[in-house]
Short mmCIF file of C-alpha atoms in Angstrom, two decimals:
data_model
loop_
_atom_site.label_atom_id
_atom_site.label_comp_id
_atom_site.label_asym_id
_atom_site.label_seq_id
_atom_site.Cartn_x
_atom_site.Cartn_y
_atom_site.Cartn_z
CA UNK X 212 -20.37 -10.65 -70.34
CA UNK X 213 -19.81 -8.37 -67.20
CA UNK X 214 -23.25 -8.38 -65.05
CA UNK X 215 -23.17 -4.64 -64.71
CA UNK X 216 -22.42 -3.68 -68.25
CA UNK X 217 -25.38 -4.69 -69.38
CA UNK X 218 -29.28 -3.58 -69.44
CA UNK X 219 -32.11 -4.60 -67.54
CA UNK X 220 -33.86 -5.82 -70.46
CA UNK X 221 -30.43 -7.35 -72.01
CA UNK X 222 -29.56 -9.43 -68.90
CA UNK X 223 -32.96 -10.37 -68.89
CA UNK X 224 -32.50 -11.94 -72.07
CA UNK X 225 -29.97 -13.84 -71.21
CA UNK X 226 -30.21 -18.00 -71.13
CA UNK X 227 -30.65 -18.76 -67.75
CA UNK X 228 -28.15 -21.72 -67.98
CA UNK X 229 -25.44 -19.40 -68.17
CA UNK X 230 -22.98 -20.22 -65.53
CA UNK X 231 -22.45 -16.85 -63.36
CA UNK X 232 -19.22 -16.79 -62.25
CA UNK X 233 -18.34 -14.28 -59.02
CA UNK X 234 -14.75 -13.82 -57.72
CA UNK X 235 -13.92 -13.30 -53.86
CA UNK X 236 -10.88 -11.72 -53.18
CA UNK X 237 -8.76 -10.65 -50.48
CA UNK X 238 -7.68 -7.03 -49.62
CA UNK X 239 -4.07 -7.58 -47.52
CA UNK X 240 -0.51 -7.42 -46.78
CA UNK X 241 1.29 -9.67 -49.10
CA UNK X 242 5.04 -9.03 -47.77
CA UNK X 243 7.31 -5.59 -48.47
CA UNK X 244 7.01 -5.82 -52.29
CA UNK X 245 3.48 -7.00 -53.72
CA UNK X 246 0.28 -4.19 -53.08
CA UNK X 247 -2.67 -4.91 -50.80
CA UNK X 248 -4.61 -5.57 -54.02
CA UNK X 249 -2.78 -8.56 -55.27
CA UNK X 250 -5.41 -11.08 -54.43
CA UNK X 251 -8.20 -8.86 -55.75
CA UNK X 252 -6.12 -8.30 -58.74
CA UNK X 253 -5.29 -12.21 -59.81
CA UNK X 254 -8.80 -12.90 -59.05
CA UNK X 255 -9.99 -9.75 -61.73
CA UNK X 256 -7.20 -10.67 -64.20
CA UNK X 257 -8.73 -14.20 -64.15
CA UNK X 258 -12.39 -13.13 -64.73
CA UNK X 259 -11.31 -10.93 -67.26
CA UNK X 260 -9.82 -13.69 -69.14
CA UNK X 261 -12.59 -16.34 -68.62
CA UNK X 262 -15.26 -13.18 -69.96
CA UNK X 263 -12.80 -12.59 -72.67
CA UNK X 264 -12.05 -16.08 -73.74
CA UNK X 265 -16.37 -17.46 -73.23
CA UNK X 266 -17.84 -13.77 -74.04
CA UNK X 267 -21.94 -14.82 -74.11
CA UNK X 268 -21.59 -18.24 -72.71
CA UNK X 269 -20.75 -17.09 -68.91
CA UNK X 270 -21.72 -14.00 -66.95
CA UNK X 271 -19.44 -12.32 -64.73
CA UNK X 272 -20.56 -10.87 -60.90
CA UNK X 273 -18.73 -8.14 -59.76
CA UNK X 274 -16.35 -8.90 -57.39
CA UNK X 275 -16.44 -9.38 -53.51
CA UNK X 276 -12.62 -7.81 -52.84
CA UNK X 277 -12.62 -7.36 -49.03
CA UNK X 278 -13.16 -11.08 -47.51
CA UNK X 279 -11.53 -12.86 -44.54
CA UNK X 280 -7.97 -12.20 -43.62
CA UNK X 281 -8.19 -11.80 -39.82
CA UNK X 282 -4.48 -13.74 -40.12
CA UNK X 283 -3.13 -10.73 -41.96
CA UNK X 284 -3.96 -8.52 -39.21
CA UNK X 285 -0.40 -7.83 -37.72
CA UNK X 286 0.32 -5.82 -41.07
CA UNK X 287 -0.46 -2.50 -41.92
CA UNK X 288 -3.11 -2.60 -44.56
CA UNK X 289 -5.13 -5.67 -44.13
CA UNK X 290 -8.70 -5.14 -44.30
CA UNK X 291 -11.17 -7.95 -43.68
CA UNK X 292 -15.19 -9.16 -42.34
CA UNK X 293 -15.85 -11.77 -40.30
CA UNK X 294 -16.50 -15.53 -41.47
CA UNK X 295 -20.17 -14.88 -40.41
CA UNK X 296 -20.17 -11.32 -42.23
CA UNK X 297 -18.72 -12.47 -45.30
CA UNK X 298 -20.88 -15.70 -45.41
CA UNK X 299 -24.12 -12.83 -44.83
CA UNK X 300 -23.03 -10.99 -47.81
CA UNK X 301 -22.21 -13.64 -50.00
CA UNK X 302 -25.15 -15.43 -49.59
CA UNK X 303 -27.64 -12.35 -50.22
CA UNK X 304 -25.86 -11.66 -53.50
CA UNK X 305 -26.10 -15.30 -54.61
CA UNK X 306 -30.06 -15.10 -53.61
CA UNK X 307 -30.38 -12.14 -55.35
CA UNK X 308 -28.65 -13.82 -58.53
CA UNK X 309 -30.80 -17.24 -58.50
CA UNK X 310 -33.71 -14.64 -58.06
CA UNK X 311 -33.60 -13.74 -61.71
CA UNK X 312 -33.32 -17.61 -62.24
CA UNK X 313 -29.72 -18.63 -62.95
CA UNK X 314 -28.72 -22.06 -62.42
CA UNK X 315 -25.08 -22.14 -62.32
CA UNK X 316 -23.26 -20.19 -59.87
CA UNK X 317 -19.53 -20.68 -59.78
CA UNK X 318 -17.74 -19.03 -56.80
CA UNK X 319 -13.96 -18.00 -58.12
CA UNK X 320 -11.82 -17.85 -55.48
CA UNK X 321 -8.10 -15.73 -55.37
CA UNK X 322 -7.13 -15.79 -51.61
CA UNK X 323 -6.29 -18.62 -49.78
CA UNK X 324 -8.42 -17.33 -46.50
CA UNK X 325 -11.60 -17.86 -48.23
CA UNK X 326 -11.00 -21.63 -48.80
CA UNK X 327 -13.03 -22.65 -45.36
CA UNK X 328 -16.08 -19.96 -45.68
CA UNK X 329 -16.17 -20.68 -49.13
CA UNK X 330 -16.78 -24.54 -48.60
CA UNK X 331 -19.82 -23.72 -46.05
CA UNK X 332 -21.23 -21.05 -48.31
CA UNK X 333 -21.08 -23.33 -51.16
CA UNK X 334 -23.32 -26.37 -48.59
CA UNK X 335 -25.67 -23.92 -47.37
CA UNK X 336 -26.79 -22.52 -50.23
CA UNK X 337 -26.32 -25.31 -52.43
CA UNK X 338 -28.53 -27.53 -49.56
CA UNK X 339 -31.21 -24.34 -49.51
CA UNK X 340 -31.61 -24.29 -53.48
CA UNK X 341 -31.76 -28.21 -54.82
CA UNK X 342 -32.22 -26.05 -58.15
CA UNK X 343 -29.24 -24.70 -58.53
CA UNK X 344 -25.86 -25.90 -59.55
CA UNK X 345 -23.50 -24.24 -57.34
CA UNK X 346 -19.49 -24.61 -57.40
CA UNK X 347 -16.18 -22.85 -56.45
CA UNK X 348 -12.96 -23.12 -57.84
CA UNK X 349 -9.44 -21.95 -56.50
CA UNK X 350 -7.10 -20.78 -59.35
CA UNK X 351 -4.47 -22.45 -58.05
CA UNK X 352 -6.19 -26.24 -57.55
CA UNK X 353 -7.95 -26.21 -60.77
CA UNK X 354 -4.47 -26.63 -62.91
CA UNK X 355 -2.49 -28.02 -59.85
CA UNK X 356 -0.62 -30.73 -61.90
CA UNK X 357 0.41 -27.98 -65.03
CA UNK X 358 0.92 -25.49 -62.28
CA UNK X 359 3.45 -28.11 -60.58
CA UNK X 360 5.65 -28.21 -63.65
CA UNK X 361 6.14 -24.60 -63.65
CA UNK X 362 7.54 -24.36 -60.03
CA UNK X 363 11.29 -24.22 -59.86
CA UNK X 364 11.50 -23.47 -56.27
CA UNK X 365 11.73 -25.89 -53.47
CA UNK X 366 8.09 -27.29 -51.45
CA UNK X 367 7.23 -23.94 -49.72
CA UNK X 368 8.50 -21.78 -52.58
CA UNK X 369 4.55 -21.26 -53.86
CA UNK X 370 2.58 -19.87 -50.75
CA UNK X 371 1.89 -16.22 -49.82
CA UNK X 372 3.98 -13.19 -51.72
CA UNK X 373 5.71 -16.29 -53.59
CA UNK X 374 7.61 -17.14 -56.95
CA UNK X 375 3.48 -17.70 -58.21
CA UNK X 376 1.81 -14.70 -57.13
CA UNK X 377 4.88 -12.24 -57.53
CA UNK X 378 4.76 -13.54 -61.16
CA UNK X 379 1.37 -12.93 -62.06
CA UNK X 380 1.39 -9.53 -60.68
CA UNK X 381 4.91 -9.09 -62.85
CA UNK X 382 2.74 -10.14 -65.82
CA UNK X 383 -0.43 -8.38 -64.47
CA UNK X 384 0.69 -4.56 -62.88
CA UNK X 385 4.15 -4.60 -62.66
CA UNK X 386 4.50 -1.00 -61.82
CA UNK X 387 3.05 -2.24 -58.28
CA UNK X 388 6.06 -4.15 -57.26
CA UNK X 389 8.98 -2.98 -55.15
CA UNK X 390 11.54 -5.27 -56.15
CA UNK X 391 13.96 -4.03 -53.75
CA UNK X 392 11.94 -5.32 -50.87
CA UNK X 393 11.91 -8.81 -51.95
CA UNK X 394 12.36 -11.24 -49.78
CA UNK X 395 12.35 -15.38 -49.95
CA UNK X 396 10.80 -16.61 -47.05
CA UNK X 397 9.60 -20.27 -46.48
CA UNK X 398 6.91 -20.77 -44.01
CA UNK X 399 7.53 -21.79 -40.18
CA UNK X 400 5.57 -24.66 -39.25
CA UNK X 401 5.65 -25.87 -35.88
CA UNK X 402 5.08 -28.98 -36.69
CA UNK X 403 5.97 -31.12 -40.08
CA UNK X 404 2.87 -32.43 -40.28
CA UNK X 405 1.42 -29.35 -41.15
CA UNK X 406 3.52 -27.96 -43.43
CA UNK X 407 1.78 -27.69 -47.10
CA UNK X 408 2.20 -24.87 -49.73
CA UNK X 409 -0.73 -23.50 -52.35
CA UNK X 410 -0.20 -27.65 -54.17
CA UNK X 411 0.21 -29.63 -51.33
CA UNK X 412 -2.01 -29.76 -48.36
CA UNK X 413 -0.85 -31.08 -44.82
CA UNK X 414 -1.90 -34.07 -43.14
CA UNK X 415 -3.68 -31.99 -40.50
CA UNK X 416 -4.62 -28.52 -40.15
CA UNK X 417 -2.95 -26.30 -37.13
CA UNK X 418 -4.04 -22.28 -37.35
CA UNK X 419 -0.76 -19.95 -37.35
CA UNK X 420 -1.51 -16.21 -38.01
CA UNK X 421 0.63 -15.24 -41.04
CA UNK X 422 3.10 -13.69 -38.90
CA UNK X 423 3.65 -16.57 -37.02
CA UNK X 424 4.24 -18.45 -39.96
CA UNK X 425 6.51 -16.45 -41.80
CA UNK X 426 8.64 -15.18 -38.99
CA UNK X 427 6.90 -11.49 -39.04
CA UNK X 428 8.08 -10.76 -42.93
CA UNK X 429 4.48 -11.50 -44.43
CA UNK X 430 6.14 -13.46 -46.88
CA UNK X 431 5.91 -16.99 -47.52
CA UNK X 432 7.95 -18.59 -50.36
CA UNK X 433 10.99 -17.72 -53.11
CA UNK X 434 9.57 -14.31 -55.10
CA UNK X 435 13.36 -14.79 -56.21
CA UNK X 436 11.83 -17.49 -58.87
CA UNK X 437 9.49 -15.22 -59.98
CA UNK X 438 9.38 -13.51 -63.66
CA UNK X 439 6.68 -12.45 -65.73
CA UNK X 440 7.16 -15.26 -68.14
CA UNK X 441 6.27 -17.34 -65.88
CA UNK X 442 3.31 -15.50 -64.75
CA UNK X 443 2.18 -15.55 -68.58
CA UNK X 444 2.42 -19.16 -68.34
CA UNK X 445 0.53 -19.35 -65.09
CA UNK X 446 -2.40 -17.41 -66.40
CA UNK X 447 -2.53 -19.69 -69.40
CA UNK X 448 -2.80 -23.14 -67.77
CA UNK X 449 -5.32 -21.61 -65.08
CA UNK X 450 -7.48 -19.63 -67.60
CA UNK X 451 -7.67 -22.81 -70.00
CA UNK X 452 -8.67 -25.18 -67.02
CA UNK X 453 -11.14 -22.15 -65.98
CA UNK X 454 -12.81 -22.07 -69.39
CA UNK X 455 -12.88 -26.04 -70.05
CA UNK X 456 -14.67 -26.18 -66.27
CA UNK X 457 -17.17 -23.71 -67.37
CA UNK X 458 -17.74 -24.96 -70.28
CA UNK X 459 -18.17 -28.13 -68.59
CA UNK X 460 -20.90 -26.70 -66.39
CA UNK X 461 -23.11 -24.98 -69.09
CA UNK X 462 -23.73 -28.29 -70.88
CA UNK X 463 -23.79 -30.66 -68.38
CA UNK X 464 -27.41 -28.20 -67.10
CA UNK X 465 -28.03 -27.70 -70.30
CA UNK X 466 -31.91 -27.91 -71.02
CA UNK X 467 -32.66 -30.87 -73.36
CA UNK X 468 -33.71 -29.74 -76.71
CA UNK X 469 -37.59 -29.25 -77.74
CA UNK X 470 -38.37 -32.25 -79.63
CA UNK X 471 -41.41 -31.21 -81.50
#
């Protein structure tokens, strides 16, 4: 179900164990051939799927598209908040949603920026409101082992603009892509043990803006792997781990049965 679809008096109807499931984004340059909106538009494609696949057992937020992407800011395009805006925002939509006395809030995250923010948003709130059951998941941890398999290209190939993202946007709005202006690119790390990619994380964190780290093309890993296959494939593995997670959530909070 899509929050603002439906009626006052319908969403007020609704069980209140239903897990509400909102989707922050990113708005920004991804390289010379994928559109601002590719972020926004994996994390929509994936909340369309999840409302598709559960229909009345989860309830879908409208998205938060414009988040933090400060590291994009070289490149024409990029829009972003601050951490401290974002985590303002956020937060007053999640109070407004626990309000009306949901339970289960599941932040879905598309854009790898919103991975720190996301983590304190999900403390605060979740340490302000003992109540509720909050959570976030990353489309691109939840599967990481059936997402693995599916990578052809080299550690770096999956990162930013990559053989994973160009594919789901092949499979998702194709007519968006300027294949001519693909690039592979794997990211510059200045020091080894930093280096990760969107499966691996590094042994220590060092901050690079993205056009440090991909040597000013905004591009980070082989789009050359990419196909829309693959992107079918992709969406599969992630939606199924999505809906299982859900799932998951809505019966683990469940309230016990009357027994009289």
């Amino acid at each position: 179900m899509k929050w603002e679809e439906l009626t006052s008096p319908k969403l007020g109807a609704i069980d209140r164990n239903t897990p509400v499931v909102l989707n922050i984004g990113a708005i920004e340059q991804h390289g010379g051939h994928l559109p601002l909106v590719t972020d926004a538009l994996i994390g929509r494609h994936f909340t369309d799927r999840i409302d598709a696949a559960l229909g009345e057992e989860v309830l879908v937020v409208p998205q938060i598209p414009i988040c933090c992407s400060h590291h994009h800011m070289d490149f024409p395009g990029t829009l972003t908040v601050r951490h401290e805006t974002l985590l303002a925002y956020l937060t007053d939509v999640l109070e407004s949603i626990v309000a009306h006395g949901f339970r289960n809030i599941v932040l879905f995250n598309s854009h790898g920026g919103n991975l720190a923010i996301g983590q304190v948003a999900l403390e605060k709130f979740g340490n302000a409101h003992p109540e509720v059951e909050i959570f976030m998941l990353t489309w691109w941890r939840i599967a990481a082992e059936a997402l693995a398999e599916l990578q052809e290209s080299e550690f770096g190939g999956i990162g930013h603009a990559c053989e994973f993202e160009t594919s789901l946007v092949q499979l998702i709005a194709p007519d968006l892509i300027d294949p001519a202006a693909q690039i592979d690119q794997l990211a510059i790390h200045a020091f080894e043990w930093a280096a990760a990619d969107l499966l691996r994380a590094p042994r220590a964190s060092h901050h690079q803006t993205m056009h440090q780290l991909t040597n000013g093309t905004g591009v980070s890993g082989c789009s050359s792997k990419a196909s829309a296959l693959k992107g079918q494939a992709i969406s599969d593995v992630v939606t199924r781990a999505a809906v299982d997670m859900l799932r998951d959530i809505a019966r683990s909070n469940a309230e016990p049965a009357d027994p009289g």
